[in-house]
Coordinates of C-alpha atoms in Angstrom, one line a residue:
M15 CA -14.8 -4.0 0.5
K16 CA -17.2 -1.0 0.7
A17 CA -17.9 -1.9 4.3
K18 CA -14.2 -2.1 5.0
V19 CA -13.5 1.3 3.6
A20 CA -16.4 2.8 5.5
L21 CA -15.0 1.1 8.7
L22 CA -11.6 2.6 7.8
C23 CA -13.1 6.1 7.8
V24 CA -15.1 5.7 11.0
A25 CA -12.2 4.1 12.9
F26 CA -9.7 6.7 11.7
A27 CA -11.9 9.8 12.0
S28 CA -11.2 10.0 15.7
A29 CA -7.5 10.3 15.5
S30 CA -4.6 9.6 13.2
L31 CA -1.3 9.4 15.1
L32 CA 0.0 7.3 18.0
S33 CA 2.4 9.0 20.3
A34 CA 2.5 8.8 24.1
Q35 CA 4.6 11.9 24.3
V36 CA 1.8 14.1 22.8
N37 CA -0.9 11.8 24.0
C38 CA -2.3 11.1 20.6
P39 CA -5.0 8.3 20.8
T40 CA -4.9 5.2 18.7
A41 CA -7.3 4.8 15.7
S42 CA -9.6 2.6 17.8
T43 CA -10.4 5.2 20.5
T44 CA -12.7 8.2 20.5
T45 CA -10.6 10.4 22.8
S46 CA -10.2 14.0 21.5
A47 CA -6.7 14.7 20.3
P48 CA -4.4 17.8 19.9
M49 CA -4.3 19.3 16.4
V50 CA -1.0 17.6 15.6
C51 CA -3.0 14.4 15.7
Q52 CA -5.6 15.7 13.2
Y53 CA -3.5 15.1 10.1
P54 CA -4.8 12.0 8.3
Y55 CA -1.3 11.4 6.8
S56 CA -0.5 8.7 9.3
G57 CA 0.2 5.3 8.0
S58 CA -2.6 4.1 10.3
V59 CA -4.9 4.5 7.3
L60 CA -2.7 2.4 5.1
A61 CA -2.4 -0.2 7.9
L62 CA -6.2 -0.3 8.0
I63 CA -6.3 -1.0 4.3
Y64 CA -3.7 -3.7 4.6
Y65 CA -5.5 -5.4 7.5
G66 CA -8.9 -5.2 5.9
G67 CA -10.3 -2.5 8.2
N68 CA -9.1 -3.8 11.5
L69 CA -6.0 -2.8 13.4
P70 CA -3.7 -5.6 14.7
A71 CA -4.2 -6.7 18.3
N72 CA -1.0 -4.8 19.4
P73 CA -0.1 -2.0 16.9
Q74 CA 2.9 -0.8 18.9
T75 CA 4.7 -4.2 18.4
D76 CA 3.3 -5.1 15.0
P77 CA 6.1 -4.6 12.4
V78 CA 3.9 -3.9 9.4
Y79 CA 1.8 -1.4 11.3
Q80 CA 5.0 0.3 12.6
Q81 CA 6.5 0.6 9.1
L82 CA 3.3 2.1 7.7
Y83 CA 2.9 4.4 10.7
Q84 CA 6.5 5.5 10.3
A85 CA 5.8 6.5 6.7
G86 CA 3.0 8.7 7.8
S87 CA 5.1 10.2 10.6
L88 CA 8.0 11.0 8.3
T89 CA 5.6 12.9 6.0
A90 CA 3.9 14.8 8.9
T91 CA 7.2 15.9 10.5
P92 CA 8.1 18.5 7.8
I93 CA 4.5 19.8 8.0
N94 CA 4.6 20.2 11.7
A95 CA 8.1 21.7 11.5
S96 CA 7.0 24.2 8.8
I97 CA 4.1 25.3 10.9
A98 CA 6.4 25.7 14.0
T99 CA 9.0 27.7 12.1
Q100 CA 6.3 29.9 10.5
L101 CA 4.9 30.6 13.9
A102 CA 8.4 31.3 15.3
Q103 CA 9.1 34.1 12.7
L104 CA 5.7 35.5 11.6
P105 CA 6.0 39.1 10.5
M106 CA 4.6 41.4 13.1
P107 CA 4.0 45.2 13.0
S108 CA 6.8 47.2 14.5
A109 CA 6.6 50.0 17.0
A110 CA 8.2 52.6 14.6
A111 CA 8.4 55.8 16.5
G112 CA 6.4 57.9 14.1
T113 CA 7.5 61.5 13.4
V114 CA 11.1 62.2 14.4
T115 CA 13.1 65.4 14.6
L116 CA 15.7 66.1 12.0
R117 CA 18.5 68.5 12.7
L118 CA 20.8 69.3 9.8
P119 CA 24.5 70.2 10.3
G120 CA 25.0 73.9 10.9
S121 CA 21.5 74.4 12.3
D122 CA 20.5 74.5 16.0
I123 CA 16.8 74.2 15.2
G124 CA 15.2 70.8 14.7
S125 CA 12.4 70.2 12.2
P126 CA 10.0 67.3 11.9
F127 CA 10.9 64.6 9.5
N128 CA 7.6 63.8 7.9
N129 CA 7.7 60.1 7.7
L130 CA 5.8 57.7 10.0
G131 CA 8.2 54.7 9.5
P132 CA 7.7 51.1 8.3
I133 CA 5.2 48.5 9.2
L134 CA 6.7 45.0 9.1
S135 CA 10.3 46.2 9.3
D136 CA 11.7 48.7 11.8
R137 CA 13.6 52.0 12.1
P138 CA 16.5 52.8 14.4
D139 CA 14.7 55.4 16.4
T140 CA 13.6 54.6 19.9
F141 CA 10.7 56.0 21.9
P142 CA 11.6 58.9 24.3
R143 CA 12.0 58.1 27.9
R144 CA 8.8 57.4 29.8
K145 CA 6.7 57.6 26.5
F146 CA 4.8 54.6 25.2
F147 CA 3.3 53.2 22.0
L148 CA 0.3 50.8 22.2
S149 CA -0.8 48.9 19.1
F150 CA -3.4 46.3 18.2
A151 CA -3.3 44.5 14.8
Y152 CA -5.0 41.7 13.0
Q153 CA -3.7 39.5 10.1
H154 CA -5.0 36.5 8.3
F155 CA -3.1 33.6 6.9
N156 CA -4.4 31.0 4.4
F157 CA -1.7 28.4 3.8
T158 CA -1.8 26.8 0.4
E159 CA 1.5 25.0 -0.2
I160 CA 4.4 23.4 1.5
D161 CA 7.7 23.2 -0.4
G162 CA 5.9 23.8 -3.6
L163 CA 3.4 20.9 -3.0
Q164 CA -0.2 21.9 -3.1
L165 CA -2.0 21.3 0.2
N166 CA -5.4 20.8 -1.6
S167 CA -4.0 17.6 -3.3
F168 CA -1.4 16.3 -0.9
V169 CA -0.4 12.7 -1.2
L170 CA 0.9 9.9 1.0
G171 CA 2.4 6.7 -0.4
A172 CA 4.3 3.9 1.1
Q173 CA 5.6 0.4 0.5
V174 CA 6.4 -2.4 2.9
Q175 CA 8.3 -5.4 1.8
N176 CA 8.3 -9.0 3.1
V177 CA 4.7 -9.0 4.5
M178 CA 2.3 -11.9 4.5
L179 CA -1.2 -12.0 2.9
A180 CA -3.2 -15.2 2.5
G181 CA -0.1 -17.3 3.0
N182 CA 2.0 -15.5 0.4
T183 CA 5.0 -13.3 1.0
G184 CA 5.2 -10.0 -0.9
T185 CA 5.1 -6.2 -0.9
F186 CA 2.3 -4.0 0.1
Y187 CA 1.8 -0.7 -1.8
G188 CA -0.6 1.9 -0.4
G189 CA -1.5 5.5 -0.9
L190 CA -4.1 8.2 -0.3
Q191 CA -4.7 11.9 -1.3
S192 CA -5.7 14.7 1.1
K193 CA -7.2 18.1 0.6
V194 CA -5.8 20.3 3.5
G195 CA -7.2 23.6 4.6
L196 CA -5.0 25.4 7.1
Q197 CA -5.8 29.0 8.2
M198 CA -4.8 31.2 11.0
D199 CA -6.2 34.5 12.3
Q200 CA -3.8 36.4 14.4
Y201 CA -4.5 39.2 16.8
I202 CA -1.5 41.1 18.1
G203 CA -1.1 43.4 21.1
L204 CA 2.1 45.4 21.2
L205 CA 3.4 47.8 23.9
T206 CA 6.6 49.8 23.5
Y207 CA 8.1 51.8 26.4
G208 CA 11.0 54.2 26.3
V209 CA 13.4 53.2 29.1
T210 CA 16.1 55.8 28.4
K211 CA 16.6 58.4 25.8
T212 CA 18.0 55.9 23.4
T213 CA 16.6 52.5 24.6
D214 CA 13.1 51.1 24.4
V215 CA 11.5 47.8 25.2
T216 CA 8.7 46.2 23.3
I217 CA 6.4 43.3 24.4
A218 CA 4.3 41.6 21.7
V219 CA 1.5 39.2 22.7
P220 CA -0.2 37.4 19.8
V221 CA -3.5 35.6 20.1
N222 CA -3.9 32.9 17.4
D223 CA -7.0 31.1 16.1
V224 CA -6.0 28.1 14.0
T225 CA -8.3 26.0 11.8
L226 CA -7.4 22.8 10.1
N227 CA -9.8 20.9 7.8
V228 CA -8.7 17.8 6.0
T229 CA -10.6 15.6 3.5
S230 CA -8.8 12.4 2.4
N231 CA -9.9 9.9 -0.3
N232 CA -8.5 8.1 -3.3
Y233 CA -7.3 5.2 -1.1
Q234 CA -5.2 2.7 -2.9
G235 CA -3.9 -0.7 -1.6
Y236 CA -2.1 -3.4 -3.6
F237 CA -0.3 -6.6 -2.5
Y238 CA 2.2 -8.1 -4.9
S239 CA 3.7 -11.5 -4.6
P240 CA 7.0 -11.8 -6.6
T241 CA 6.9 -15.6 -6.3
T242 CA 3.6 -15.9 -8.2
G243 CA 3.7 -12.6 -10.0
V244 CA 0.1 -11.9 -9.0
Y245 CA -1.4 -8.8 -7.5
T246 CA -4.2 -8.7 -4.9
L247 CA -6.2 -5.6 -5.2
L248 CA -7.2 -4.4 -1.7
T249 CA -8.9 -1.1 -2.6
S250 CA -8.8 1.6 -5.3
P251 CA -11.2 4.4 -6.3
G252 CA -12.5 2.4 -9.3
L253 CA -13.0 -0.8 -7.3
T254 CA -15.1 0.5 -4.4
T255 CA -17.4 3.4 -3.4
Q256 CA -15.1 5.3 -1.1
V257 CA -16.3 7.4 1.8
P258 CA -14.1 10.5 2.3
L259 CA -12.3 10.7 5.6
I260 CA -12.9 14.1 7.1
T261 CA -11.0 15.5 10.1
K262 CA -11.4 18.9 11.6
G263 CA -9.6 20.8 14.3
N264 CA -9.7 24.3 15.8
A265 CA -7.7 25.9 18.6
S266 CA -7.5 29.4 20.0
G267 CA -5.2 30.9 22.6
V268 CA -2.1 33.0 23.3
G269 CA 0.8 32.4 21.0
D270 CA 4.5 32.9 21.7
V271 CA 5.2 36.1 23.6
T272 CA 8.2 38.1 22.5
V273 CA 10.3 40.8 24.3
N274 CA 12.4 43.1 22.2
V275 CA 15.1 45.5 23.4
K276 CA 16.4 48.1 20.9
Q277 CA 19.4 50.5 21.4
L278 CA 19.9 53.5 19.2
L279 CA 23.6 53.9 18.4
F280 CA 23.7 57.0 16.4
G281 CA 21.5 59.5 14.5
Q282 CA 19.1 60.8 17.0
E283 CA 18.6 63.9 15.0
G284 CA 20.8 63.4 11.8
R285 CA 20.4 62.0 8.3
Y286 CA 21.8 58.7 9.2
A287 CA 20.7 56.5 12.0
G288 CA 21.7 53.0 13.3
A289 CA 20.6 50.7 16.1
V290 CA 21.0 47.2 17.4
G291 CA 18.6 45.0 19.2
A292 CA 17.7 41.6 20.5
Q293 CA 14.3 39.8 20.6
V294 CA 13.6 36.9 22.9
R295 CA 10.7 34.5 22.2
F296 CA 9.0 32.5 24.9
P297 CA 7.2 29.2 24.0
S298 CA 4.0 30.4 25.7
G299 CA 1.7 29.1 22.9
D300 CA 0.4 25.5 22.8
A301 CA 2.6 24.0 20.2
N302 CA 0.6 20.7 20.0
N303 CA -2.4 22.8 18.8
Y304 CA -0.3 25.0 16.4
L305 CA -0.6 28.1 18.6
G306 CA 3.1 28.4 19.2
S307 CA 6.5 27.1 18.1
G308 CA 7.3 25.0 21.2
A309 CA 10.8 26.5 21.4
Y310 CA 12.6 29.4 22.9
G311 CA 14.2 31.7 20.4
V312 CA 16.6 34.7 20.3
N313 CA 17.0 37.1 17.4
A314 CA 19.9 39.5 17.3
Y315 CA 19.7 42.3 14.7
G316 CA 21.1 45.6 13.4
L317 CA 19.4 48.2 11.3
V318 CA 20.3 51.4 9.6
E319 CA 18.2 54.2 7.9
Y320 CA 18.8 57.2 5.8
R321 CA 16.4 60.2 6.2
G322 CA 16.2 62.0 2.9
T323 CA 13.8 64.6 1.5
F324 CA 12.2 65.2 -1.8
K325 CA 10.2 68.4 -2.2
H326 CA 9.4 68.3 1.6
H327 CA 8.5 64.6 1.5
G328 CA 10.4 62.4 3.9
I329 CA 12.0 59.4 2.2
A330 CA 13.6 56.8 4.5
P331 CA 15.4 53.8 2.9
H332 CA 16.2 51.3 5.6
V333 CA 17.9 47.9 6.0
K334 CA 17.5 45.3 8.8
V335 CA 19.6 42.1 9.1
G336 CA 19.4 39.6 11.9
Y337 CA 20.1 36.0 12.9
Q338 CA 17.6 33.7 14.6
W339 CA 18.6 31.0 17.1
N340 CA 15.9 28.5 18.2
G341 CA 15.8 25.9 21.0
Q342 CA 14.3 22.4 20.8
S343 CA 10.7 21.9 19.7
Q344 CA 8.4 19.0 20.2
L345 CA 6.9 19.5 16.7
L346 CA 10.0 18.2 15.0
D347 CA 9.3 14.8 16.4
I348 CA 6.0 14.3 18.3
Q349 CA 6.8 10.7 19.1
H350 CA 9.8 11.5 21.3
P351 CA 10.8 14.1 23.9
P352 CA 12.2 17.3 22.3
H353 CA 15.7 16.8 21.1
E354 CA 16.0 18.7 17.8
N355 CA 16.3 22.4 17.4
L356 CA 13.8 24.4 15.4
P357 CA 15.5 25.6 12.2
G358 CA 16.9 29.2 12.3
G359 CA 19.1 31.4 10.2
L360 CA 19.4 34.8 8.8
N361 CA 16.5 37.2 8.4
Y362 CA 16.3 40.4 6.5
A363 CA 14.2 43.4 5.6
F364 CA 14.9 46.3 3.3
G365 CA 12.8 48.9 1.7
A366 CA 11.7 52.5 1.9
D367 CA 9.0 54.7 3.4
F368 CA 7.6 57.8 1.6
G369 CA 5.9 60.6 3.5
L370 CA 3.2 61.5 1.0
L371 CA 1.7 63.9 3.4
R372 CA 2.6 65.0 6.9
T373 CA -0.1 62.5 8.2
L374 CA 0.3 59.8 5.5
T375 CA 3.2 57.5 4.8
L376 CA 3.4 54.9 2.1
V377 CA 5.5 51.8 2.9
A378 CA 7.2 49.2 0.8
D379 CA 9.5 46.4 2.0
V380 CA 11.0 43.1 1.0
V381 CA 11.2 40.7 4.0
G382 CA 12.3 37.2 4.4
N383 CA 13.8 34.5 6.6
Q384 CA 16.4 31.8 6.1
Y385 CA 15.8 28.3 7.5
V386 CA 19.0 26.1 7.8
N387 CA 18.7 22.4 7.4
A388 CA 14.9 22.5 7.8
P389 CA 12.7 19.4 7.4
S390 CA 11.2 19.5 3.9
L391 CA 9.1 17.5 1.3
S392 CA 9.5 16.9 -2.4
A393 CA 7.4 15.0 -4.9
G394 CA 8.3 11.5 -5.9
N395 CA 6.9 8.2 -7.1
I396 CA 7.0 4.6 -6.0
Q397 CA 7.4 2.3 -8.9
L398 CA 5.2 -0.8 -9.0
P399 CA 6.1 -4.1 -10.8
P400 CA 4.1 -4.4 -14.1
S401 CA 0.9 -6.4 -13.9
H402 CA 0.2 -9.2 -16.3
Q403 CA -3.3 -10.0 -15.0
P404 CA -6.0 -9.4 -17.6
G405 CA -8.7 -7.0 -16.5
L406 CA -6.9 -5.8 -13.4
A407 CA -6.0 -2.2 -13.5
I408 CA -2.7 -1.7 -11.5
P409 CA -1.0 1.7 -11.8
S410 CA 2.7 1.7 -12.8
Q411 CA 3.5 4.1 -9.9
L412 CA 2.2 5.7 -6.7
A413 CA 2.8 9.3 -5.9
Y414 CA 4.3 10.1 -2.5
S415 CA 5.9 13.0 -0.6
I416 CA 9.6 12.4 0.1
P417 CA 10.8 13.7 3.4
G418 CA 14.2 15.3 3.7
N419 CA 16.1 18.4 4.9
T420 CA 17.1 21.5 3.0
T421 CA 18.1 25.1 3.6
Y422 CA 15.9 27.7 2.0
T423 CA 15.1 31.5 2.2
T424 CA 11.7 33.0 2.0
F425 CA 11.1 36.2 -0.1
N426 CA 8.1 38.3 0.5
F427 CA 6.9 41.7 -0.7
S428 CA 5.2 44.0 1.8
G429 CA 3.3 47.2 0.9
G430 CA 1.0 49.4 3.0
F431 CA 0.4 52.8 4.6
K432 CA 0.3 54.6 7.9
W433 CA -2.2 57.4 8.6
I434 CA -2.5 59.8 11.5
V435 CA -6.2 60.3 12.4
P436 CA -7.1 64.0 12.3
K437 CA -8.1 65.8 15.4
T438 CA -6.3 63.3 17.7
R439 CA -3.2 65.5 18.4
E440 CA -1.3 62.9 16.5
H441 CA -1.9 60.3 19.2
I442 CA -3.9 57.8 17.1
L443 CA -2.5 56.1 14.1
L444 CA -4.1 53.7 11.6
Y445 CA -2.2 51.3 9.3
A446 CA -2.8 48.6 6.8
N447 CA -0.5 46.3 4.9
V448 CA -0.4 43.3 2.5
L449 CA 2.3 40.7 2.6
V450 CA 2.8 38.8 -0.7
P451 CA 4.9 35.6 -0.6
V452 CA 6.9 35.4 -3.8
N453 CA 8.8 32.1 -3.8
D454 CA 7.4 28.6 -3.2
V455 CA 9.5 27.4 -0.3
G456 CA 8.5 26.3 3.2
L457 CA 4.9 26.9 4.3
H458 CA 3.4 29.2 1.6
S459 CA 0.3 31.3 2.1
D460 CA -2.0 33.5 0.0
P461 CA -1.4 37.3 0.3
V462 CA -1.7 38.2 4.0
P463 CA -3.8 41.3 4.8
L464 CA -3.0 43.2 8.0
V465 CA -4.9 46.1 9.7
G466 CA -4.0 47.9 12.9
I467 CA -4.5 50.9 15.2
A468 CA -1.9 52.5 17.5
F469 CA -1.9 55.0 20.2
K470 CA 1.2 56.9 21.2
R471 CA 1.9 59.3 24.0

């Protein structure tokens, strides 16, 4: 059995899924695979346990293999969907216009409003005609949970009824545990240009570097015959010396490019300001390698701001509300052509900026996104019939991740600062921010640091 488990690891290390649409190789080949094929959640592993380390002659028509493979696919779909939706609506730094002019009622003279604007939210102000804002930023994501399930101890379990083993008909129970490490480094280039006095256009080009490392072990396989009431122990951590299955993947490239148009409606020089806008996302990133969402998207939004003062400090409370529509994405079902829309929904940001100095602004926001009817996972257990065989340790249940759909809303705190570099005629701006996820829904990460530099003219 030790040799069989070792064979399982060697055979499966090359790939884990089987899909002609994404060109994932079978477990018996050595062809390199896209990153969507790197997850060892596929039921191929459980099939190898059931078949004693060898795949059936024709996996695509073998009913047992297909049931086990489907169990892995159903588990992987919410993971792929969460990555796609996260990439579709990652928070990016805005092209806030910096210092604006404030003209109070009864006065013909404008004075600077000492507030440099938000970072991950936006302000209604637009860039003056033929002026531009150029920004480069970096942020790092270390994903740790999905729907409250820890990625460092992720489980897959499955059962297949009415299968044959050694001439007996019964049920196969199988499971494994995986430690998943998923990280992304994102580099963002952003250009804003003032088209008219009250309209500007922003193009954002992200470059993503995604790393996925997975170590799987704790393989379990049990066959139970209800006719004889006897278990056949195929593998378990206590029975064999198990070799961990390790898969690694890395991909770098351009992500999904977005184009944003913002129109100032009122408040060019007053206390109150409002604007509307629309952002279009293009699926320019390689979705099969987690560099993009794989879907077109449109976000329509409105935002308002109040420009207050406190002892010559500019204070700007602001609110932004939008709605995200997404097209079809391959990542929701890698086995078939795209036919399901990526989840979308409301998105929001509210907070305030405080001009501590003329050249320094402190920023605090709450930002989040709603995902309607999104693929999700929850923890569950497969109950096993009690064992009456002396000396044979059979668990009463196997943990597994239950796929489903749900609607949820993320809630994140964002805090940072903007600083005008001295002796640059206020052309160069530095900024830094930390995004802290608060609730455990969707794909959850550790606090996300962001640093950036901007040039405006």
